[in-house]
Amino acid sequence: MTTQTITPPATDDALVFGALRAGIDDIDADLLGLLARRAALARDIGLAKRAAGKPVFDANRENAKAQQLRQQARKLGLGDGLARQLMGLLTRGSFAQQMPQGPAETVATTPPDSESFRLARLEPGRGPTVVTVGEAQLGGGLFEVIAGPCAVETQQQIEQAADHARACGVRIMRGGAFKPRTSPYEFQGLGLQGLQWLADAAHARGMAIVTEVTDPADAATVAQHADMLQVGARNMQNVPLLRACAQTGRPVMLKRGASATIREWLCAAEYLLLAGNPKVVLCERGIRTFERETRNTLDLSSVVALRGMTHLPVMVDPSHAAGRHEWIMPLCRAAHACGAQAVIVEMHPCRDQALCDKRQALSPGQLMQITEELQQLPTRR
Ligand code: PEP
Ligand code: MN
């Protein structure tokens, strides 16, 4: 018996893929329509619950619903992971819809002795600042998880990292191109080439980027590629750098210096505001104490204090504080519980090969756990 190999006729790639993609586009449009209908129903339920004085969140109902969705997903061969993600997305969406719309009435009181940071301070009548970066609204009421590698190392590494970040629902990706390393013998980053790779990889996947600026002379160039500029802990009080970053008009993430007091940090933010840039976000990243088990001591009390002192959004970097990937998840939860409006974490697609901060790099799977639990949760007002 002879076997005959049948060669399929040559097909026009654009024709086949075009038709398949059009099918996907139709399904996506249907899904969006369904989500809009779901959101409208959730809003009505929220109104009815508030009118009846009932709480918005019912843990038993949510658990039963999650169980039911998992069973249905299994029957359809979709697996638990997808059901879990879907459930997270839907409950968070509903929850956000059911919350009272618009900013809550806050009775802001001016902190004592706050003339030195008069633009940054809370004041009656001054609403909270919301900083928009790409699709994300820092301080806008929903928790944001920013993630990416410590440093851009190769184009392949950054593209893989971007794939994982996007799959986890990340909307702002981090990556260092200009690295202020403690020792001059350590990897210093790839500079502009690294920044371009990061920007291309993230923007192609619909994510914005945040990256550090270390030299005032680089601020304008970095701002051409980056959606948000980072002033690192080592440079918190570098006034020429603060002014140069502010003048680009890009949002600025200002990290707390390792030995800076909260007031010194607010005064540094004041330089940015006074230079005419209102888009400032404060990032707690741990301070220097006698403790050696952790890389730095994560001062979450600063988050609580700041939320009562400033209208600026406050976020937390647990990676540089803990220095160990296993400790990042609980610290993210704690940051959210204390009123932080976002976290920034380090994730590497192959962390054993990371050129810097390998010990604290999350795996893509660990990042997925964090985003599934926390991304877009309502934040404390
Ligand atoms: C970083 O985020 O890459 C970094 C160096 O952090 P920090 O300035 O907090 O040390
Ligand atoms: Mn790092």
PDB file of N, CA and C in Angstrom, residues 165-227:
ATOM      1  N   ALA A 165       3.483  40.855  31.297  1.00  0.00           N
ATOM      2  CA  ALA A 165       2.853  41.969  32.017  1.00  0.00           C
ATOM      3  C   ALA A 165       1.454  42.214  31.450  1.00  0.00           C
ATOM      4  N   ARG A 166       1.364  42.259  30.135  1.00  0.00           N
ATOM      5  CA  ARG A 166       0.060  42.535  29.530  1.00  0.00           C
ATOM      6  C   ARG A 166      -0.934  41.419  29.841  1.00  0.00           C
ATOM      7  N   ALA A 167      -0.439  40.177  29.803  1.00  0.00           N
ATOM      8  CA  ALA A 167      -1.335  39.050  30.098  1.00  0.00           C
ATOM      9  C   ALA A 167      -1.862  39.142  31.537  1.00  0.00           C
ATOM     10  N   CYS A 168      -1.088  39.779  32.405  1.00  0.00           N
ATOM     11  CA  CYS A 168      -1.514  39.938  33.806  1.00  0.00           C
ATOM     12  C   CYS A 168      -2.421  41.168  33.979  1.00  0.00           C
ATOM     13  N   GLY A 169      -2.677  41.900  32.925  1.00  0.00           N
ATOM     14  CA  GLY A 169      -3.556  43.076  33.045  1.00  0.00           C
ATOM     15  C   GLY A 169      -2.823  44.342  33.448  1.00  0.00           C
ATOM     16  N   VAL A 170      -1.479  44.329  33.337  1.00  0.00           N
ATOM     17  CA  VAL A 170      -0.702  45.521  33.701  1.00  0.00           C
ATOM     18  C   VAL A 170      -0.941  46.612  32.662  1.00  0.00           C
ATOM     19  N   ARG A 171      -1.029  47.869  33.142  1.00  0.00           N
ATOM     20  CA  ARG A 171      -1.283  48.968  32.209  1.00  0.00           C
ATOM     21  C   ARG A 171      -0.143  49.967  32.164  1.00  0.00           C
ATOM     22  N   ILE A 172       0.736  49.886  33.180  1.00  0.00           N
ATOM     23  CA  ILE A 172       1.970  50.685  33.126  1.00  0.00           C
ATOM     24  C   ILE A 172       3.124  49.721  33.382  1.00  0.00           C
ATOM     25  N   MET A 173       4.067  49.694  32.466  1.00  0.00           N
ATOM     26  CA  MET A 173       5.203  48.788  32.621  1.00  0.00           C
ATOM     27  C   MET A 173       6.423  49.571  33.080  1.00  0.00           C
ATOM     28  N   ARG A 174       7.210  48.976  33.970  1.00  0.00           N
ATOM     29  CA  ARG A 174       8.432  49.607  34.414  1.00  0.00           C
ATOM     30  C   ARG A 174       9.631  48.938  33.749  1.00  0.00           C
ATOM     31  N   GLY A 175      10.777  49.603  33.794  1.00  0.00           N
ATOM     32  CA  GLY A 175      12.020  49.035  33.303  1.00  0.00           C
ATOM     33  C   GLY A 175      13.074  50.117  33.371  1.00  0.00           C
ATOM     34  N   GLY A 176      14.242  49.774  33.924  1.00  0.00           N
ATOM     35  CA  GLY A 176      15.305  50.776  34.064  1.00  0.00           C
ATOM     36  C   GLY A 176      16.235  50.740  32.866  1.00  0.00           C
ATOM     37  N   ALA A 177      16.491  51.910  32.300  1.00  0.00           N
ATOM     38  CA  ALA A 177      17.451  52.010  31.199  1.00  0.00           C
ATOM     39  C   ALA A 177      18.684  52.790  31.686  1.00  0.00           C
ATOM     40  N   PHE A 178      18.435  53.790  32.514  1.00  0.00           N
ATOM     41  CA  PHE A 178      19.515  54.539  33.156  1.00  0.00           C
ATOM     42  C   PHE A 178      19.493  54.110  34.623  1.00  0.00           C
ATOM     43  N   LYS A 179      20.410  53.232  35.015  1.00  0.00           N
ATOM     44  CA  LYS A 179      20.354  52.632  36.355  1.00  0.00           C
ATOM     45  C   LYS A 179      21.328  53.306  37.307  1.00  0.00           C
ATOM     46  N   PRO A 180      20.835  53.827  38.421  1.00  0.00           N
ATOM     47  CA  PRO A 180      21.742  54.430  39.412  1.00  0.00           C
ATOM     48  C   PRO A 180      22.229  53.350  40.379  1.00  0.00           C
ATOM     49  N   ARG A 181      23.201  52.545  40.025  1.00  0.00           N
ATOM     50  CA  ARG A 181      23.588  51.418  40.884  1.00  0.00           C
ATOM     51  C   ARG A 181      24.488  51.883  42.022  1.00  0.00           C
ATOM     52  N   THR A 182      24.417  51.147  43.134  1.00  0.00           N
ATOM     53  CA  THR A 182      25.194  51.531  44.304  1.00  0.00           C
ATOM     54  C   THR A 182      26.693  51.433  43.994  1.00  0.00           C
ATOM     55  N   SER A 183      27.097  50.357  43.335  1.00  0.00           N
ATOM     56  CA  SER A 183      28.516  50.224  42.978  1.00  0.00           C
ATOM     57  C   SER A 183      28.725  50.561  41.499  1.00  0.00           C
ATOM     58  N   PRO A 184      29.806  51.270  41.195  1.00  0.00           N
ATOM     59  CA  PRO A 184      30.052  51.614  39.784  1.00  0.00           C
ATOM     60  C   PRO A 184      30.422  50.398  38.938  1.00  0.00           C
ATOM     61  N   TYR A 185      30.689  49.240  39.608  1.00  0.00           N
ATOM     62  CA  TYR A 185      31.063  48.041  38.840  1.00  0.00           C
ATOM     63  C   TYR A 185      29.847  47.220  38.437  1.00  0.00           C
ATOM     64  N   GLU A 186      28.668  47.604  38.949  1.00  0.00           N
ATOM     65  CA  GLU A 186      27.450  46.852  38.616  1.00  0.00           C
ATOM     66  C   GLU A 186      26.864  47.348  37.291  1.00  0.00           C
ATOM     67  N   PHE A 187      26.000  46.511  36.695  1.00  0.00           N
ATOM     68  CA  PHE A 187      25.346  46.821  35.414  1.00  0.00           C
ATOM     69  C   PHE A 187      24.646  48.179  35.493  1.00  0.00           C
ATOM     70  N   GLN A 188      24.994  49.072  34.604  1.00  0.00           N
ATOM     71  CA  GLN A 188      24.499  50.453  34.678  1.00  0.00           C
ATOM     72  C   GLN A 188      23.302  50.723  33.767  1.00  0.00           C
ATOM     73  N   GLY A 189      22.836  49.685  33.072  1.00  0.00           N
ATOM     74  CA  GLY A 189      21.689  49.890  32.169  1.00  0.00           C
ATOM     75  C   GLY A 189      22.159  50.177  30.756  1.00  0.00           C
ATOM     76  N   LEU A 190      21.223  50.069  29.816  1.00  0.00           N
ATOM     77  CA  LEU A 190      21.564  50.189  28.393  1.00  0.00           C
ATOM     78  C   LEU A 190      21.293  51.586  27.839  1.00  0.00           C
ATOM     79  N   GLY A 191      20.873  52.507  28.706  1.00  0.00           N
ATOM     80  CA  GLY A 191      20.644  53.877  28.255  1.00  0.00           C
ATOM     81  C   GLY A 191      19.527  53.966  27.222  1.00  0.00           C
ATOM     82  N   LEU A 192      19.726  54.844  26.262  1.00  0.00           N
ATOM     83  CA  LEU A 192      18.672  55.145  25.286  1.00  0.00           C
ATOM     84  C   LEU A 192      18.203  53.918  24.502  1.00  0.00           C
ATOM     85  N   GLN A 193      19.143  53.031  24.163  1.00  0.00           N
ATOM     86  CA  GLN A 193      18.747  51.828  23.418  1.00  0.00           C
ATOM     87  C   GLN A 193      17.744  50.998  24.240  1.00  0.00           C
ATOM     88  N   GLY A 194      18.029  50.860  25.536  1.00  0.00           N
ATOM     89  CA  GLY A 194      17.130  50.102  26.418  1.00  0.00           C
ATOM     90  C   GLY A 194      15.770  50.773  26.513  1.00  0.00           C
ATOM     91  N   LEU A 195      15.799  52.090  26.610  1.00  0.00           N
ATOM     92  CA  LEU A 195      14.551  52.845  26.719  1.00  0.00           C
ATOM     93  C   LEU A 195      13.691  52.641  25.466  1.00  0.00           C
ATOM     94  N   GLN A 196      14.335  52.666  24.301  1.00  0.00           N
ATOM     95  CA  GLN A 196      13.569  52.468  23.057  1.00  0.00           C
ATOM     96  C   GLN A 196      12.959  51.072  23.003  1.00  0.00           C
ATOM     97  N   TRP A 197      13.713  50.076  23.420  1.00  0.00           N
ATOM     98  CA  TRP A 197      13.170  48.703  23.423  1.00  0.00           C
ATOM     99  C   TRP A 197      11.965  48.605  24.360  1.00  0.00           C
ATOM    100  N   LEU A 198      12.127  49.233  25.539  1.00  0.00           N
ATOM    101  CA  LEU A 198      11.030  49.190  26.517  1.00  0.00           C
ATOM    102  C   LEU A 198       9.789  49.887  25.955  1.00  0.00           C
ATOM    103  N   ALA A 199       9.996  51.085  25.410  1.00  0.00           N
ATOM    104  CA  ALA A 199       8.854  51.850  24.889  1.00  0.00           C
ATOM    105  C   ALA A 199       8.184  51.082  23.758  1.00  0.00           C
ATOM    106  N   ASP A 200       8.977  50.521  22.840  1.00  0.00           N
ATOM    107  CA  ASP A 200       8.387  49.799  21.697  1.00  0.00           C
ATOM    108  C   ASP A 200       7.586  48.600  22.186  1.00  0.00           C
ATOM    109  N   ALA A 201       8.186  47.821  23.108  1.00  0.00           N
ATOM    110  CA  ALA A 201       7.526  46.583  23.567  1.00  0.00           C
ATOM    111  C   ALA A 201       6.226  46.911  24.298  1.00  0.00           C
ATOM    112  N   ALA A 202       6.269  47.911  25.168  1.00  0.00           N
ATOM    113  CA  ALA A 202       5.079  48.229  25.973  1.00  0.00           C
ATOM    114  C   ALA A 202       4.003  48.892  25.113  1.00  0.00           C
ATOM    115  N   HIS A 203       4.402  49.885  24.339  1.00  0.00           N
ATOM    116  CA  HIS A 203       3.401  50.626  23.546  1.00  0.00           C
ATOM    117  C   HIS A 203       2.729  49.714  22.521  1.00  0.00           C
ATOM    118  N   ALA A 204       3.491  48.784  21.958  1.00  0.00           N
ATOM    119  CA  ALA A 204       2.889  47.868  20.969  1.00  0.00           C
ATOM    120  C   ALA A 204       1.807  47.005  21.614  1.00  0.00           C
ATOM    121  N   ARG A 205       1.886  46.830  22.925  1.00  0.00           N
ATOM    122  CA  ARG A 205       0.904  45.994  23.631  1.00  0.00           C
ATOM    123  C   ARG A 205      -0.109  46.838  24.408  1.00  0.00           C
ATOM    124  N   GLY A 206      -0.128  48.118  24.154  1.00  0.00           N
ATOM    125  CA  GLY A 206      -1.128  48.981  24.780  1.00  0.00           C
ATOM    126  C   GLY A 206      -0.797  49.415  26.199  1.00  0.00           C
ATOM    127  N   MET A 207       0.481  49.251  26.605  1.00  0.00           N
ATOM    128  CA  MET A 207       0.852  49.676  27.964  1.00  0.00           C
ATOM    129  C   MET A 207       1.663  50.971  27.908  1.00  0.00           C
ATOM    130  N   ALA A 208       1.561  51.776  28.961  1.00  0.00           N
ATOM    131  CA  ALA A 208       2.417  52.954  29.109  1.00  0.00           C
ATOM    132  C   ALA A 208       3.699  52.515  29.822  1.00  0.00           C
ATOM    133  N   ILE A 209       4.711  53.391  29.876  1.00  0.00           N
ATOM    134  CA  ILE A 209       5.936  53.025  30.604  1.00  0.00           C
ATOM    135  C   ILE A 209       6.345  54.094  31.617  1.00  0.00           C
ATOM    136  N   VAL A 210       7.026  53.595  32.649  1.00  0.00           N
ATOM    137  CA  VAL A 210       7.671  54.488  33.616  1.00  0.00           C
ATOM    138  C   VAL A 210       9.129  54.055  33.707  1.00  0.00           C
ATOM    139  N   THR A 211      10.017  55.041  33.676  1.00  0.00           N
ATOM    140  CA  THR A 211      11.446  54.718  33.736  1.00  0.00           C
ATOM    141  C   THR A 211      12.193  55.835  34.441  1.00  0.00           C
ATOM    142  N   GLU A 212      13.343  55.468  35.004  1.00  0.00           N
ATOM    143  CA  GLU A 212      14.074  56.440  35.831  1.00  0.00           C
ATOM    144  C   GLU A 212      14.933  57.385  34.997  1.00  0.00           C
ATOM    145  N   VAL A 213      15.001  58.627  35.478  1.00  0.00           N
ATOM    146  CA  VAL A 213      15.923  59.618  34.901  1.00  0.00           C
ATOM    147  C   VAL A 213      16.964  59.899  35.975  1.00  0.00           C
ATOM    148  N   THR A 214      18.252  59.880  35.599  1.00  0.00           N
ATOM    149  CA  THR A 214      19.293  60.094  36.612  1.00  0.00           C
ATOM    150  C   THR A 214      20.061  61.397  36.386  1.00  0.00           C
ATOM    151  N   ASP A 215      19.942  61.947  35.180  1.00  0.00           N
ATOM    152  CA  ASP A 215      20.736  63.130  34.839  1.00  0.00           C
ATOM    153  C   ASP A 215      19.789  64.201  34.277  1.00  0.00           C
ATOM    154  N   PRO A 216      19.850  65.424  34.818  1.00  0.00           N
ATOM    155  CA  PRO A 216      18.938  66.462  34.311  1.00  0.00           C
ATOM    156  C   PRO A 216      19.057  66.623  32.792  1.00  0.00           C
ATOM    157  N   ALA A 217      20.247  66.400  32.273  1.00  0.00           N
ATOM    158  CA  ALA A 217      20.448  66.595  30.825  1.00  0.00           C
ATOM    159  C   ALA A 217      19.682  65.557  29.995  1.00  0.00           C
ATOM    160  N   ASP A 218      19.304  64.436  30.615  1.00  0.00           N
ATOM    161  CA  ASP A 218      18.577  63.380  29.863  1.00  0.00           C
ATOM    162  C   ASP A 218      17.064  63.536  29.932  1.00  0.00           C
ATOM    163  N   ALA A 219      16.570  64.407  30.811  1.00  0.00           N
ATOM    164  CA  ALA A 219      15.124  64.413  31.109  1.00  0.00           C
ATOM    165  C   ALA A 219      14.274  64.591  29.851  1.00  0.00           C
ATOM    166  N   ALA A 220      14.638  65.575  29.013  1.00  0.00           N
ATOM    167  CA  ALA A 220      13.803  65.863  27.832  1.00  0.00           C
ATOM    168  C   ALA A 220      13.804  64.674  26.870  1.00  0.00           C
ATOM    169  N   THR A 221      14.962  64.046  26.691  1.00  0.00           N
ATOM    170  CA  THR A 221      15.037  62.895  25.770  1.00  0.00           C
ATOM    171  C   THR A 221      14.228  61.723  26.303  1.00  0.00           C
ATOM    172  N   VAL A 222      14.388  61.437  27.591  1.00  0.00           N
ATOM    173  CA  VAL A 222      13.640  60.314  28.169  1.00  0.00           C
ATOM    174  C   VAL A 222      12.140  60.577  28.045  1.00  0.00           C
ATOM    175  N   ALA A 223      11.759  61.849  28.234  1.00  0.00           N
ATOM    176  CA  ALA A 223      10.333  62.198  28.181  1.00  0.00           C
ATOM    177  C   ALA A 223       9.735  62.012  26.791  1.00  0.00           C
ATOM    178  N   GLN A 224      10.602  61.997  25.772  1.00  0.00           N
ATOM    179  CA  GLN A 224      10.062  61.750  24.411  1.00  0.00           C
ATOM    180  C   GLN A 224       9.574  60.318  24.265  1.00  0.00           C
ATOM    181  N   HIS A 225      10.122  59.403  25.074  1.00  0.00           N
ATOM    182  CA  HIS A 225       9.763  57.985  24.942  1.00  0.00           C
ATOM    183  C   HIS A 225       8.895  57.485  26.087  1.00  0.00           C
ATOM    184  N   ALA A 226       9.075  58.094  27.276  1.00  0.00           N
ATOM    185  CA  ALA A 226       8.412  57.552  28.473  1.00  0.00           C
ATOM    186  C   ALA A 226       7.133  58.316  28.789  1.00  0.00           C
ATOM    187  N   ASP A 227       6.153  57.597  29.330  1.00  0.00           N
ATOM    188  CA  ASP A 227       4.876  58.224  29.693  1.00  0.00           C
ATOM    189  C   ASP A 227       4.938  58.802  31.093  1.00  0.00           C
TER     190      ASP A 227
END
